[in-house]
Amino acid sequence: MLGKDVFKLKPLINKDNIPFMRSWLTQSDSHHYTLIVVLFFTLHLALANQPQTLSIESLTWLLGALAVGLTYTFGFTGLVLALSANTFTQHITSYPIGLTGLLATSIYLTTLSLSILLPYYKHENEKLSDRILGDSTETIQFIVLAFIASTLSVGLYTLTIKIGADIHSDLLATYMRQTVSSAMMITCLCPALTIWKYKRKWPSLPSDPKEYAAWSVCLIVISLLSLSFTREWLALCALLLIWAVVRFSWFGVCLALGITTLFIAPMQTNSTYEAQSVSSWITHNIELIAWYALSAIVLYLASLLADQRKTEKNLEQRVIERTQALDEANQELRQEIRTRFATEDELKKSNKRYRALIETAGIPVIVINDNYLIEHWNSACEAVSGYRYEAVLGKDFLRLCIPSEQHESLIWRLNKAAASSTNQENVETKLFTAQQSKRSMLWNINFISDENLEEHGQFLLIGQDISNIKETQNQLHYLAHFDTLTGAANRRLFEDRCKQGIETAKRYNTQLALISIDIDHFKKINDTLGHDIGDALLIELVERLTQGMRKEDTIARLGGDEFAILLSNISGQDGAELVGRNLIEHITKPIEVKNNELIITSSLGITLFPDDGDSYEKLLKNADMAMYKAKNAGRNNIQFYNEEMNKEMQRQCEIEQALRTAINTNQFELYYQPIIDINNGEIVALEALTRWNHPSKGILLPDDFLSIADQTGLLQIIGKWAFNQLCIEAKSIEKACGKQLSYAFNLTRKQYNHPSLLNMLKGACIEHSFNPNRLILELSENTLAQSSSDTIKQLKTLKSFGCVITIDGFGANSSSLTQLDSLPIDMIKLDRQTVASCLHNKKNKLVIESLLAIAKQLGIKSFASGVENLSQESFLQRNHCQYVQGFMYSEALPAEHLIALLLNNAREKELHSGDQIALPLGITEL
């Protein structure tokens, strides 16, 4: 418990700022050390209570040795413990030294501990060095420090004791005696206290514990037989110490020396207490001096033996390590030898496999040296090149097999492979064959260096015949960039060429032109002569266009019969027009295609860079607008783009958007214009006309939106609505007037040719219970211009459904008469313009008279539109025209206004010109 309590004491001064404040003992060693300290201190108290056996100075020197050990181990805490022990001893023992003696003893303990340990203080680590008594040199240093520290501390002790006392003549002898005694106590007792923590570092001689017990018994027996400090006893103790030095460990020797000294201490009680002269003191204390010298020698010899043992053990450990390392090296060498033999065997097998692999590989493998001479040539190379191995061995690979223009690039790749860390490169070359043809090859180059000659080596070329792949790539490239039918550039390549041309023109400040070409009536050629003739025509056309161009220009097929040409570095509009007229001249020449002579025309639209646009998209759009302007201007002509075309296009886009809104918001209405029986003035039919009730522009006629609706496909939606609305309103009209009427409904070419026309008519008639026999379908002459089998079939289908077929605007074209006999029609509707001028234009008068006469003979009903006065009505009636229509009778009216007209007609049975309100509205077919 005492030992634990000692270690629970806290330092009185902050150990982080003051030296010697750190305990070096581990928890496992602290209990043992505490036990030794307690034993020493108990012995100290026992001796202090026997003043007759021990002098006060000897007790002080014993406490000084204990103080040094405590200070070294516990820092200032240990020193405080020693001072406390000194004070405690003075109070419980019979030594009445007073306050002066207590002060002198405290000064001695403090000075001794600090002066002897100060050289071992390490300021950078704030702790004491562990080299105290570390070896024989440190042991000598400790002995010297113990004597010097004793000299200093004993001097201060003596001066303090003598304060206020008389100075005697034996003061020097007393000082010397006390110094030697103090130095002896420190030299003999401190090692056992200071090296306790390092005992495991020192190798111990194997020794039986019984031997330690025998040594202790001998020491006790000698002490009992000789209770005085004599030379004989000194000699016997010397023998015991020599026994300890030889047989015990370093710590064992220190412990033995300390124990022996403790036995000697009581023997000095009266031997040196009285004052003596220096010479007499030396004579009477020769045994003390001899013991001090013997103790120092024994301590030094023990340290030498400890050093030797440590050196021997280190040497032995080094020998063991070296032997172990040698064994490991030998084992590695044996393993390496076995590995080398195995590697050589494996290398031989690998070489055999390698040669077999090269020979049987399905890909060409070539080995050439650094002079490009062939050293190996496998069977696959023979198959690809046609050269036999014997014919190429030793020949220059480059000159024999590689085109000269590829020598430089291949040599560069070979050198790069030799210098590369991976020693690999890939290169694509042509390969000459024995048949003087070329194959495309992809080579994987591997450089195999010579281990003996680093600058030399071989090149392993592993080839792959990629001729088929290259051919496929070329085909794919062609398909991706050229039109497969005509060989002209496709849209993708043309766009790329245009963008490059624009950048070049910007860089050199030049002009270029983009021409959009559309073949007139090409669809008719396909429909009548077949697609084979159409394809042959396109091929011949591209050849002719190429003849009319420069080499630096580009022709492209953008779609069916749409072509585009890029003219680079053109001299403005005049140069572009010259090229355009040259192209038209080549196009219009007769073309012989599969025994068919064709004469075709085309419409050209031209736009210029940078005048009309600075991008491919804008130039192409502008060229298309100019081309459509050329088609609308009569075809087979050239039109240059201008800003008005763009405005017109914007206007059409606005109308298209407005039309879509009108469809979604029901802005369309149906107007009806009566058809009159010329003989009795009775309304027999109504022509349904579509009107657009525009929210801001009012009522719009079909002339304002019909063409745009037809181009954008919206006409199909509007036409379907109009026919359904006709079926609905027809019921209301007939219910109001109490009679059934026929209804004329106009169809454009696209509506007529639409595949769903018949289904649309049938669906509406069935849904609204409308009788198709009362439906009059008006078709223009242009719609029926080609009396093809499909046209006739469609007309017969509509007639079988019950519809009445009428040719609208009849007499405007020269082909009118030929259509009467060939087409299954029921009625002709004379052209309005021809009717309006019949009375003052003899030609038109004769035409109408002839047409009406022929229609009568063929049994076809006749119908005249645009009748404006009674004279015209009389003329038509005289020539047997059956039905008339015009402003003379009524304008086109909405359903609610029409009902009043019908009721009036039912009452009067006849309409006169004064009965209607004439409005300047024309009739436009829908």
Short mmCIF file of C-alpha atoms in Angstrom, two decimals, residues 194-202 251:
data_model
loop_
_atom_site.label_atom_id
_atom_site.label_comp_id
_atom_site.label_asym_id
_atom_site.label_seq_id
_atom_site.Cartn_x
_atom_site.Cartn_y
_atom_site.Cartn_z
CA THR A 194 18.68 3.92 -11.38
CA ILE A 195 19.10 0.94 -13.70
CA TRP A 196 16.06 -0.93 -12.45
CA LYS A 197 13.98 0.21 -15.39
CA TYR A 198 16.67 -0.93 -17.90
CA LYS A 199 17.32 -4.34 -16.46
CA ARG A 200 15.56 -6.05 -19.36
CA LYS A 201 17.92 -4.44 -21.83
CA TRP A 202 20.94 -6.18 -20.34
CA PHE A 251 21.68 -5.54 -12.32
#
